[in-house]
PDB file of N, CA and C in Angstrom:
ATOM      1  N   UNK A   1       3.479  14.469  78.881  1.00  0.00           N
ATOM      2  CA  UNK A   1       2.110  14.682  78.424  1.00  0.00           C
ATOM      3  C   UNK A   1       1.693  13.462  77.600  1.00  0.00           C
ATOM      4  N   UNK A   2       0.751  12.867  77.951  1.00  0.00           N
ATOM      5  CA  UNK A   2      -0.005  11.969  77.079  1.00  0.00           C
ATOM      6  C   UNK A   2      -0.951  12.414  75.979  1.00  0.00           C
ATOM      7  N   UNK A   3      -0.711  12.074  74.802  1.00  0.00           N
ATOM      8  CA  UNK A   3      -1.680  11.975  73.887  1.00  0.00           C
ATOM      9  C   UNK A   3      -1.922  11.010  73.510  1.00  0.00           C
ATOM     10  N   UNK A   4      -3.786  10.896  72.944  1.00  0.00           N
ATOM     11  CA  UNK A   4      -3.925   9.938  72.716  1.00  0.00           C
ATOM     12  C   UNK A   4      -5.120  10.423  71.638  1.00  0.00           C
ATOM     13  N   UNK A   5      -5.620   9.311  70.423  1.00  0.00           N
ATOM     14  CA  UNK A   5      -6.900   9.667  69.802  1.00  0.00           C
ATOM     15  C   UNK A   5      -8.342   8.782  70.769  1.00  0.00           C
ATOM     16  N   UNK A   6      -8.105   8.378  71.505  1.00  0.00           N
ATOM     17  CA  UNK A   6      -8.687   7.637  72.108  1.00  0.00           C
ATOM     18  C   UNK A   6      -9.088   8.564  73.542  1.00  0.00           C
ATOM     19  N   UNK A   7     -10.896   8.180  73.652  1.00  0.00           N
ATOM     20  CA  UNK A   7     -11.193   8.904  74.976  1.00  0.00           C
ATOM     21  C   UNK A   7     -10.891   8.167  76.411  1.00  0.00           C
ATOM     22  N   UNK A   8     -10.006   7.101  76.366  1.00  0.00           N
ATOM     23  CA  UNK A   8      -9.441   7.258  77.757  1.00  0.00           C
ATOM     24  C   UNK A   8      -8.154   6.719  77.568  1.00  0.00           C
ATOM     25  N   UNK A   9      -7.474   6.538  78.575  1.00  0.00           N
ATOM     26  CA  UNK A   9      -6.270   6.299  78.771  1.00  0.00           C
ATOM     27  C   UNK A   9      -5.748   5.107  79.725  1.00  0.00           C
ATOM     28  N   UNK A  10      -5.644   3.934  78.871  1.00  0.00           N
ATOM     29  CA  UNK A  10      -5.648   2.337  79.424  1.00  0.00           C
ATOM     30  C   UNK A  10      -5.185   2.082  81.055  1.00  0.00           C
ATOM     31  N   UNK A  11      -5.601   1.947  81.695  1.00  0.00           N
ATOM     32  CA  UNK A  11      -5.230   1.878  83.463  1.00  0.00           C
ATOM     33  C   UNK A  11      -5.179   3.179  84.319  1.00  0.00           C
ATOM     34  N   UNK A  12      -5.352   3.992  83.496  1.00  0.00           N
ATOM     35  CA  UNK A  12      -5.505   5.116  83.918  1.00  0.00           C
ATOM     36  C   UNK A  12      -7.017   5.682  84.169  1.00  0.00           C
ATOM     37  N   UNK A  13      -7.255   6.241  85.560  1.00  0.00           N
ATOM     38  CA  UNK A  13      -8.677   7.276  85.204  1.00  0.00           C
ATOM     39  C   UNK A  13      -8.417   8.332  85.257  1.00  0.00           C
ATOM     40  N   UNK A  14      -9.493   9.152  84.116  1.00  0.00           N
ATOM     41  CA  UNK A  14      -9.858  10.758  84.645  1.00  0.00           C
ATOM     42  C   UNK A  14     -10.152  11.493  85.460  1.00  0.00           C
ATOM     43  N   UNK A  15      -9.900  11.895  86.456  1.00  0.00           N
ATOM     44  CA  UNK A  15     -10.536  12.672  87.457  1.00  0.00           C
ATOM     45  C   UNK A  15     -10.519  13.966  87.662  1.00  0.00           C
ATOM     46  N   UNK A  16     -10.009  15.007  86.029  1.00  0.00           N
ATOM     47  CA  UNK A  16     -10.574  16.320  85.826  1.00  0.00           C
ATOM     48  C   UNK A  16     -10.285  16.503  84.582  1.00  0.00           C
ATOM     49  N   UNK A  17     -11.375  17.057  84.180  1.00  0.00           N
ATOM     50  CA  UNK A  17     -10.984  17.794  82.824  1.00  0.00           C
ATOM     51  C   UNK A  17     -11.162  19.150  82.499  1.00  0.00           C
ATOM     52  N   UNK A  18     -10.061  19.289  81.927  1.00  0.00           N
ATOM     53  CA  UNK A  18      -9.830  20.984  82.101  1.00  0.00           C
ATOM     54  C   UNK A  18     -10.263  22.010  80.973  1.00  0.00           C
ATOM     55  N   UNK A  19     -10.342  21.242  79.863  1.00  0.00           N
ATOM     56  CA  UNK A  19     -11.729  21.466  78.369  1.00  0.00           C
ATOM     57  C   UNK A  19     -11.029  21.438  77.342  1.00  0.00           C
ATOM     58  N   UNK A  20     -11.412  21.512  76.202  1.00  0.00           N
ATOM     59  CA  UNK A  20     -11.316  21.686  74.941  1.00  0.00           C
ATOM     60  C   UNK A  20      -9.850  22.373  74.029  1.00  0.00           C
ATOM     61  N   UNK A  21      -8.903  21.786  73.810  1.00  0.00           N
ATOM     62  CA  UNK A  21      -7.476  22.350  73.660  1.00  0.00           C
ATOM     63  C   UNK A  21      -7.648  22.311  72.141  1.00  0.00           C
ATOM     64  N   UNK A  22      -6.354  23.180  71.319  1.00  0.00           N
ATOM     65  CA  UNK A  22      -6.286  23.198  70.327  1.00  0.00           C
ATOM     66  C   UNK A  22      -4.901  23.294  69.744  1.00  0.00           C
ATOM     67  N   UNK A  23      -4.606  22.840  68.861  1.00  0.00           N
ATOM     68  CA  UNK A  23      -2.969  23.230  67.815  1.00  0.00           C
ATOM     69  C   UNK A  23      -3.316  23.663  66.400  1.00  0.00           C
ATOM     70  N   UNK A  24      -2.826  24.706  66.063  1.00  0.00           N
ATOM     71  CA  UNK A  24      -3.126  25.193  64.717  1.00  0.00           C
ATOM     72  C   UNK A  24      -1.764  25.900  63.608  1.00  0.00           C
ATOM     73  N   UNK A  25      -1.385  24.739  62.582  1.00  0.00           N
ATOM     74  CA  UNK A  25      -0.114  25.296  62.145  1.00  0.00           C
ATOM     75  C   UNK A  25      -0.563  25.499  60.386  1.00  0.00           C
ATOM     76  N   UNK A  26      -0.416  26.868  60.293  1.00  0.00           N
ATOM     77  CA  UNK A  26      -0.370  26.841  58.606  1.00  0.00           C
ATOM     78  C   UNK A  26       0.647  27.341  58.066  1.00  0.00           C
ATOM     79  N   UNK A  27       0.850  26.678  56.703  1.00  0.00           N
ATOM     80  CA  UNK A  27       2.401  26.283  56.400  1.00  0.00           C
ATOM     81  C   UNK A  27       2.061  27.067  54.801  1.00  0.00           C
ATOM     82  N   UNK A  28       2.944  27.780  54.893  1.00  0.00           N
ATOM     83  CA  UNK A  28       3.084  27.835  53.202  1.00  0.00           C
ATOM     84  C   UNK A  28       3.871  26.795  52.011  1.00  0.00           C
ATOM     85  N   UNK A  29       3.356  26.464  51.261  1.00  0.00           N
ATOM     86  CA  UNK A  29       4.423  25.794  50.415  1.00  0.00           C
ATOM     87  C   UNK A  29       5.163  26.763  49.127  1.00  0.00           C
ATOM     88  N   UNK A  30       6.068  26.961  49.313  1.00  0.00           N
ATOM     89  CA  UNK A  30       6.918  27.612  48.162  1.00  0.00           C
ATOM     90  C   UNK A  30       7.112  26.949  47.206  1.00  0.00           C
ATOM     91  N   UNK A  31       7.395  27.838  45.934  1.00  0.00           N
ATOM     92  CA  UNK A  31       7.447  27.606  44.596  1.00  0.00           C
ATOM     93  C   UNK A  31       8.615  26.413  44.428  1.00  0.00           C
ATOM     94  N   UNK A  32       9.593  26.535  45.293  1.00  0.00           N
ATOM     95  CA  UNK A  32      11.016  25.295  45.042  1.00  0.00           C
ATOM     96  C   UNK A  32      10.246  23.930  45.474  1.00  0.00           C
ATOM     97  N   UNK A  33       9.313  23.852  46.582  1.00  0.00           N
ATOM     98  CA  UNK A  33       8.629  22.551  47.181  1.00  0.00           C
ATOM     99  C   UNK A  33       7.600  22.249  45.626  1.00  0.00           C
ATOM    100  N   UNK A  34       7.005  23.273  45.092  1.00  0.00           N
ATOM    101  CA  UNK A  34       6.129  23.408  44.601  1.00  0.00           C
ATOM    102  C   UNK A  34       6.760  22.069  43.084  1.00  0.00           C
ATOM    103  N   UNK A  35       7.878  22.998  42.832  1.00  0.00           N
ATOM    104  CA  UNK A  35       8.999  22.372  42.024  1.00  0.00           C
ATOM    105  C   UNK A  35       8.781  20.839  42.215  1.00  0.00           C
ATOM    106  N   UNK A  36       9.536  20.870  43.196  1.00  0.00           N
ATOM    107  CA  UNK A  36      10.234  19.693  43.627  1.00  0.00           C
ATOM    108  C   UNK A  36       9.199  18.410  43.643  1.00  0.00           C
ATOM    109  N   UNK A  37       7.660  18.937  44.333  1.00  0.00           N
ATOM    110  CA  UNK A  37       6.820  18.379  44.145  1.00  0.00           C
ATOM    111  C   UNK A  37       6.061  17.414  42.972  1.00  0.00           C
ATOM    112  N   UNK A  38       6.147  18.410  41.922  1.00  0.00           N
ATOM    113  CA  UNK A  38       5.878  18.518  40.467  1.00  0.00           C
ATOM    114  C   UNK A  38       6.637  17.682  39.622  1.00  0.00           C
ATOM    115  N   UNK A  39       7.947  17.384  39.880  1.00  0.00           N
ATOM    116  CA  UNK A  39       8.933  16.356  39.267  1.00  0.00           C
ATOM    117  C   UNK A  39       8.272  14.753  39.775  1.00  0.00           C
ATOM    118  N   UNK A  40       7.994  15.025  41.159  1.00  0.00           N
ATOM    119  CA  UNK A  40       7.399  13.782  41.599  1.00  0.00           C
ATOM    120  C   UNK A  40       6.600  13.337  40.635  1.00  0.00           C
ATOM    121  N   UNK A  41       5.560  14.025  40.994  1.00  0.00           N
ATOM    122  CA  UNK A  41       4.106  14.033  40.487  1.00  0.00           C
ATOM    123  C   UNK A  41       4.258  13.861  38.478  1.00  0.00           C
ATOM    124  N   UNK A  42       5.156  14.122  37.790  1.00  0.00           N
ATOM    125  CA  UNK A  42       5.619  13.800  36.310  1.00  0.00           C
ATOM    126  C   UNK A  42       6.053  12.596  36.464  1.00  0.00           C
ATOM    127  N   UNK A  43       7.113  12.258  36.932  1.00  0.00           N
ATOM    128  CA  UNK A  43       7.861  10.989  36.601  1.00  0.00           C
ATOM    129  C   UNK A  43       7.011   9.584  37.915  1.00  0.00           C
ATOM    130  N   UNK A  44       6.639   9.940  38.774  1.00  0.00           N
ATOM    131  CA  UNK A  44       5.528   8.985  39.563  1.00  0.00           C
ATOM    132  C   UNK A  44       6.486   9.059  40.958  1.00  0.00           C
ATOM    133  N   UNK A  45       5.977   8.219  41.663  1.00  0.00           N
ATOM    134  CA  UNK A  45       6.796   8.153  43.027  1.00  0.00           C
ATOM    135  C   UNK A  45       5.925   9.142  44.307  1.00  0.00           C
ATOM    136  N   UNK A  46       6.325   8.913  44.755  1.00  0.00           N
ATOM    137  CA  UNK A  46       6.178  10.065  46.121  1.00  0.00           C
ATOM    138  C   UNK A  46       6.557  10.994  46.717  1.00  0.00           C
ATOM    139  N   UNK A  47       5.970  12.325  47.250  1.00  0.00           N
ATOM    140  CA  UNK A  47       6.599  13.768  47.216  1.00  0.00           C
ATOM    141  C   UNK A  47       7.038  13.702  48.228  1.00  0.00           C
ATOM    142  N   UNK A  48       8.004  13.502  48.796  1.00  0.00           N
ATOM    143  CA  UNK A  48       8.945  13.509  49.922  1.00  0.00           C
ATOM    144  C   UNK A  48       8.411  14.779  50.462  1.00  0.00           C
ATOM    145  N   UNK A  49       9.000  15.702  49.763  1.00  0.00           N
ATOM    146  CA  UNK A  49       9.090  17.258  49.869  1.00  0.00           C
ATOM    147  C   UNK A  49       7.702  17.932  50.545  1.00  0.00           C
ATOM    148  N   UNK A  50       6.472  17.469  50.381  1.00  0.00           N
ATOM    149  CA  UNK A  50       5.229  17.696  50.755  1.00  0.00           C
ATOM    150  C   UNK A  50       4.844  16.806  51.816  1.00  0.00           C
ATOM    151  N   UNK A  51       5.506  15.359  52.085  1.00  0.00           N
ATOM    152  CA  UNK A  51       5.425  14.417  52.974  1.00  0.00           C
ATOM    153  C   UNK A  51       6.355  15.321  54.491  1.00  0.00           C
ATOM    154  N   UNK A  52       7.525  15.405  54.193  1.00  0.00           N
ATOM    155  CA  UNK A  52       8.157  15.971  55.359  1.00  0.00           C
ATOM    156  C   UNK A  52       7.522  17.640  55.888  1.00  0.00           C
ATOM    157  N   UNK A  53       6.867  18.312  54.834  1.00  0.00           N
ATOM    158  CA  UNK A  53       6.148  19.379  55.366  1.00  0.00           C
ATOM    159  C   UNK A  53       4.866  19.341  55.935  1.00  0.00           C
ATOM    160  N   UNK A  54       4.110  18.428  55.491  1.00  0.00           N
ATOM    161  CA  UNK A  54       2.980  17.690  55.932  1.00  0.00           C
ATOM    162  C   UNK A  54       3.184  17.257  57.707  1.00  0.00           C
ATOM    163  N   UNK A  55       4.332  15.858  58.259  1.00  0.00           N
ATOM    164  CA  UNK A  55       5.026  15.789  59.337  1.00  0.00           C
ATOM    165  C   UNK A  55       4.983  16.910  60.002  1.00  0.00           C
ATOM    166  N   UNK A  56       5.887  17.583  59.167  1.00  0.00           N
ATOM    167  CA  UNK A  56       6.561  18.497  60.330  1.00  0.00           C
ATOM    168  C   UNK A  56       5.117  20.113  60.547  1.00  0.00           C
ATOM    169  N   UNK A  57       4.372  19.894  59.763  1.00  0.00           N
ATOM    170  CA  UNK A  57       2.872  20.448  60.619  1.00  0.00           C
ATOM    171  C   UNK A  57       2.324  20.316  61.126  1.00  0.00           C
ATOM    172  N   UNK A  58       2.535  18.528  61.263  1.00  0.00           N
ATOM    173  CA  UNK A  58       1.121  17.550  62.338  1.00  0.00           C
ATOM    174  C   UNK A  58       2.102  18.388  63.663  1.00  0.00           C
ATOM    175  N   UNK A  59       3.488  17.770  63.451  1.00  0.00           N
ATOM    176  CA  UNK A  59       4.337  17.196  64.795  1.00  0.00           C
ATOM    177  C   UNK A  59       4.086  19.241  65.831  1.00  0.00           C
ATOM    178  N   UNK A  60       4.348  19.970  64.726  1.00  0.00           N
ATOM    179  CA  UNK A  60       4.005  21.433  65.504  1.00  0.00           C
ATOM    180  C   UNK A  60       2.697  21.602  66.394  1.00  0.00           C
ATOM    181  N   UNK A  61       1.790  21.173  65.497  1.00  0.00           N
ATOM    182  CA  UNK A  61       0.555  21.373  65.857  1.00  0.00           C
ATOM    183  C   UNK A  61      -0.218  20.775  67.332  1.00  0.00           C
ATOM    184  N   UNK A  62       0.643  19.423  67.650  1.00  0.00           N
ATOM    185  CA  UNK A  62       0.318  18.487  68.592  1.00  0.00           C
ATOM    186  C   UNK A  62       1.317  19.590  69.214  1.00  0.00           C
ATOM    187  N   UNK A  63       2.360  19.869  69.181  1.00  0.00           N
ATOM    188  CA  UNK A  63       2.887  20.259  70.392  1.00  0.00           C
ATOM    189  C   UNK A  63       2.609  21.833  70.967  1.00  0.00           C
ATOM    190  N   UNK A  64       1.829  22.484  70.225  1.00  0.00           N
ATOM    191  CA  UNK A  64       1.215  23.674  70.326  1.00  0.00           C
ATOM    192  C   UNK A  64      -0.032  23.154  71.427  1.00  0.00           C
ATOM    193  N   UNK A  65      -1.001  22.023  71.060  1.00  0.00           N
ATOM    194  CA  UNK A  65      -1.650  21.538  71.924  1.00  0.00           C
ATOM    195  C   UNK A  65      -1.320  20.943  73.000  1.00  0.00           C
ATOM    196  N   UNK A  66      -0.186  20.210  72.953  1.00  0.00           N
ATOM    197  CA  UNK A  66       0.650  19.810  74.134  1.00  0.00           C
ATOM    198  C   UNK A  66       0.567  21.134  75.105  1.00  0.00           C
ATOM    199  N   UNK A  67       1.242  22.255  74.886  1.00  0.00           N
ATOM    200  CA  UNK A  67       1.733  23.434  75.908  1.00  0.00           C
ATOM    201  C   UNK A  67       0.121  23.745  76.149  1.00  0.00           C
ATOM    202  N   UNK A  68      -0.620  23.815  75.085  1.00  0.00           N
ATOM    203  CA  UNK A  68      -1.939  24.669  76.040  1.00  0.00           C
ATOM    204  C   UNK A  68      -2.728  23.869  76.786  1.00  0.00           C
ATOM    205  N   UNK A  69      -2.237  22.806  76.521  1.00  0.00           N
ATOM    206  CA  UNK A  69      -3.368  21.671  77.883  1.00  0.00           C
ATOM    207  C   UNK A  69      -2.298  21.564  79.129  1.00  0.00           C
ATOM    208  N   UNK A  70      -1.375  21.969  79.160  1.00  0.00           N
ATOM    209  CA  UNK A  70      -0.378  21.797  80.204  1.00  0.00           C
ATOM    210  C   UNK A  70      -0.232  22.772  80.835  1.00  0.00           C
ATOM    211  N   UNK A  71      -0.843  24.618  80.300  1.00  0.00           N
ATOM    212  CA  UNK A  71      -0.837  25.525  81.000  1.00  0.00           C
ATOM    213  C   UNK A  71      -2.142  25.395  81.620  1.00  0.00           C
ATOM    214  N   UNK A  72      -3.274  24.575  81.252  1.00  0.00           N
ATOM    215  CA  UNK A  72      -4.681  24.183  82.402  1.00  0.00           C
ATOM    216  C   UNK A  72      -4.551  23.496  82.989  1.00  0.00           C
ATOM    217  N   UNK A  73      -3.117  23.053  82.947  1.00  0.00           N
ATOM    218  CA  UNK A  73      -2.868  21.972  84.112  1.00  0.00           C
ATOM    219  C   UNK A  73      -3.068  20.181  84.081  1.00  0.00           C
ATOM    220  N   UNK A  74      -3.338  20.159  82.640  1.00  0.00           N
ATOM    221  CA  UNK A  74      -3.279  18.913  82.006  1.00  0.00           C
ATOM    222  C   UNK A  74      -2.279  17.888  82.155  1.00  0.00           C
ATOM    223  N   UNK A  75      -2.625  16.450  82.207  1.00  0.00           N
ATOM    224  CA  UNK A  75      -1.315  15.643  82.300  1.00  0.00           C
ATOM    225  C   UNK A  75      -1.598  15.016  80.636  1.00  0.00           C
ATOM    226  N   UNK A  76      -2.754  14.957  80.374  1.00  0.00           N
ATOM    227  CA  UNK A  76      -2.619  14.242  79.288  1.00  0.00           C
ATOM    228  C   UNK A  76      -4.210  14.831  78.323  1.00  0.00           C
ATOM    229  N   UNK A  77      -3.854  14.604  76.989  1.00  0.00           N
ATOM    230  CA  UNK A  77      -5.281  15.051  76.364  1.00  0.00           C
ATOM    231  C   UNK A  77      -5.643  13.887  75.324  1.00  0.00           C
ATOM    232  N   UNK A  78      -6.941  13.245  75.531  1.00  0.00           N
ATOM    233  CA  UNK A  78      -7.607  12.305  74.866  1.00  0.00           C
ATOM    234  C   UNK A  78      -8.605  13.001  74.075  1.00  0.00           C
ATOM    235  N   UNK A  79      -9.016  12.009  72.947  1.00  0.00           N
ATOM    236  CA  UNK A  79     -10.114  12.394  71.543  1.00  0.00           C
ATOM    237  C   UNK A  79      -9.614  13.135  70.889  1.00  0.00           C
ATOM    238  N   UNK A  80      -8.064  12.898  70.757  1.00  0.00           N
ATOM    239  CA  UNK A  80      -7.400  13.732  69.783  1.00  0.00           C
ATOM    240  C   UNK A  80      -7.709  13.605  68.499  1.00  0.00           C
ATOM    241  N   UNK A  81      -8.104  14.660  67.645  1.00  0.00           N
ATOM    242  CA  UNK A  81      -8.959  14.815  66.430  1.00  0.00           C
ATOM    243  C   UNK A  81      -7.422  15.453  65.449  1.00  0.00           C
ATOM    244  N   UNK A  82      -7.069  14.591  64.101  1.00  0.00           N
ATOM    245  CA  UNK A  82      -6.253  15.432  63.587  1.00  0.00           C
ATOM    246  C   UNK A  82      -6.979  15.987  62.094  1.00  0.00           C
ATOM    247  N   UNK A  83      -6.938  17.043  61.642  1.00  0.00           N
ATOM    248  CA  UNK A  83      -7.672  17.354  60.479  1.00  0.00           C
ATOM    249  C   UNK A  83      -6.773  18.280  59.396  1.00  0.00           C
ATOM    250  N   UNK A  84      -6.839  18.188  58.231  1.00  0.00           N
ATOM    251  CA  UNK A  84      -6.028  18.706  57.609  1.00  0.00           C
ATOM    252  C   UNK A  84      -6.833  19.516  55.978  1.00  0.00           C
ATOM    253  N   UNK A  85      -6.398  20.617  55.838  1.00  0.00           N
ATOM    254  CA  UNK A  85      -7.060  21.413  54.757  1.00  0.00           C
ATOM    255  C   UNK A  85      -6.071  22.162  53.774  1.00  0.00           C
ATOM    256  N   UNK A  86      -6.385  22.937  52.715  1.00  0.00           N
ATOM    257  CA  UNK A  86      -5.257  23.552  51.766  1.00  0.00           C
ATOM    258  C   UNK A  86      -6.451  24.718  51.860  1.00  0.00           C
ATOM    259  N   UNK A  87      -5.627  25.827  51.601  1.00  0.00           N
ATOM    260  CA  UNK A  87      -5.939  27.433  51.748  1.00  0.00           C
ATOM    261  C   UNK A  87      -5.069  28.045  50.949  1.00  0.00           C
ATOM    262  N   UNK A  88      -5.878  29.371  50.072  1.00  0.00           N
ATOM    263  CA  UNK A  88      -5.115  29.901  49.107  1.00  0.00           C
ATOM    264  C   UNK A  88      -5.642  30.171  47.822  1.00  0.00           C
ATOM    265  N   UNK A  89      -6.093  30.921  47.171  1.00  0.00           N
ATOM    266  CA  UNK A  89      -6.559  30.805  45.835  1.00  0.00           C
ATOM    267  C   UNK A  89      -5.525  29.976  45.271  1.00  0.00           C
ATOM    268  N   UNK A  90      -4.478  30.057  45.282  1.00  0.00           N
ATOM    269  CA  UNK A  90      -3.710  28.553  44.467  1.00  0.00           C
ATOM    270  C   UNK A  90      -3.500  27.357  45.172  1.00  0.00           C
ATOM    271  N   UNK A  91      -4.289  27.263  46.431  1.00  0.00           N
ATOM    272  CA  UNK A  91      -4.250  26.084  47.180  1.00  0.00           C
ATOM    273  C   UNK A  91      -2.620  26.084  48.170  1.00  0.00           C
ATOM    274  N   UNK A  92      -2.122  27.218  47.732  1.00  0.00           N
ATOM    275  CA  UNK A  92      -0.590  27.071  48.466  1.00  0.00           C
ATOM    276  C   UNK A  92      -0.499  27.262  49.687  1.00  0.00           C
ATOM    277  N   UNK A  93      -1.418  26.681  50.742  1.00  0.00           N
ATOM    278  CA  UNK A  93      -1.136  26.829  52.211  1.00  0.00           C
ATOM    279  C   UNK A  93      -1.618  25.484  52.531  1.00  0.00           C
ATOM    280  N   UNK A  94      -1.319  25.093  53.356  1.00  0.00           N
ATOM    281  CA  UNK A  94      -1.318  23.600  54.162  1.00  0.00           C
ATOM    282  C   UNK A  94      -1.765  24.233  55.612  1.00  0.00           C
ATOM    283  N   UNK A  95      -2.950  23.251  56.225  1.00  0.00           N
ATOM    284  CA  UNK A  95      -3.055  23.959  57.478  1.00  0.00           C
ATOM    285  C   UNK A  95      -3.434  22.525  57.971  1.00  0.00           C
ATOM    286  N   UNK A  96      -3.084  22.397  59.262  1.00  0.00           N
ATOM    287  CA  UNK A  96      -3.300  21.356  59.923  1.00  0.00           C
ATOM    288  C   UNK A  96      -3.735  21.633  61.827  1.00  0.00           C
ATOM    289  N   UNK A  97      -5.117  21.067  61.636  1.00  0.00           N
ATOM    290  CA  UNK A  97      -5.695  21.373  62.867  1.00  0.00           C
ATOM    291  C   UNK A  97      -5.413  20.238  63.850  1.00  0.00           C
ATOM    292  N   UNK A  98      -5.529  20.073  64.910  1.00  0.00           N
ATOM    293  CA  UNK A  98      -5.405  19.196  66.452  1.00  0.00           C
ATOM    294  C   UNK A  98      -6.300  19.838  67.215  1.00  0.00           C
ATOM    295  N   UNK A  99      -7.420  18.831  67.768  1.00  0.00           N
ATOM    296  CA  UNK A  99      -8.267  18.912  68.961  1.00  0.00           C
ATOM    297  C   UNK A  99      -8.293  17.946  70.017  1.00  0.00           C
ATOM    298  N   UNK A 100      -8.273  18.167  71.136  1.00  0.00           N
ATOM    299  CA  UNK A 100      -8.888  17.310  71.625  1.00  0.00           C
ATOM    300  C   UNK A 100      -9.487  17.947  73.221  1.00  0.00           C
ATOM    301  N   UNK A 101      -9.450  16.603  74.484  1.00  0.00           N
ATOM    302  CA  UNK A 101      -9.785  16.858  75.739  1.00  0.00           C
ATOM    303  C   UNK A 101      -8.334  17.531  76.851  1.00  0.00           C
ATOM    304  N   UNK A 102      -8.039  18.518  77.288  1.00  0.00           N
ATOM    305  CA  UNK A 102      -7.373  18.580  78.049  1.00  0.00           C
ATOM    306  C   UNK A 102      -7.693  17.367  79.429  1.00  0.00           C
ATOM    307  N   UNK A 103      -7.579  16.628  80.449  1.00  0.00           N
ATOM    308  CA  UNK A 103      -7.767  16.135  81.505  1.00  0.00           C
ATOM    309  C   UNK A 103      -6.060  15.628  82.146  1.00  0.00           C
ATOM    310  N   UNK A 104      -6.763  15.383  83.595  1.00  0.00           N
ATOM    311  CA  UNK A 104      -5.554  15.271  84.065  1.00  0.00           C
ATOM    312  C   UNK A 104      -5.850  13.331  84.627  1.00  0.00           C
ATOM    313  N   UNK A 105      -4.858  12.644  84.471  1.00  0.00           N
ATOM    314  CA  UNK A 105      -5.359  11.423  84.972  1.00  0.00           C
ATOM    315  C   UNK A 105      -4.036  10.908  86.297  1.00  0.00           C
ATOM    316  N   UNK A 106      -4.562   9.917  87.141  1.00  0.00           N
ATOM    317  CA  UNK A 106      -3.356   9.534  87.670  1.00  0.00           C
ATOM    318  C   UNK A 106      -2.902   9.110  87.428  1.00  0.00           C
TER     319      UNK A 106
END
């Protein structure tokens, strides 16, 4: 499967598109990340701990979109849109959206 953020695909043409796909992963962050986070964020540096949960929501999310453009019969999906939000009266959810074009190219 090709992804791409880009609406076409270099030497390649489109010759169907199968519509509008999506990936949607929301993540809780727990009180130990929350922790762990928080030490960062005191002494300076960078939250690993929120960095690798962050990753590992994009990397779900694309591949949630991967399978549903591939059950329309997709080879590849362009105008991939990645977007990212926090949810929660304490902000403790991480959600990370993926859009794009299902199409199939040769």
């Amino acid at each position: 499967m090709i992804l791409t953020t880009t609406s076409t695909v270099e030497g390649r043409t489109i010759y169907q598109y199968h519509g509008i796909v999506f990936g949607e992963v929301i993540s809780g962050v727990n009180v130990f990340k929350d922790f762990a986070a928080g030490l960062s964020n005191f002494f300076g540096g960078r939250s690993s701990t929120y960095e690798n949960e962050l990753m590992r929501a994009r990397e779900e999310a694309l591949a949630e979109l991967s399978e549903r453009a591939e059950r329309l019969g997709a080879n590849a999906v362009v105008g991939i849109d990645v977007d990212y939000e926090v949810l929660g009266t304490d902000n403790g959810m991480l959600m990370v959206t993926v859009s794009g074009t299902a199409v199939t190219v040769n």
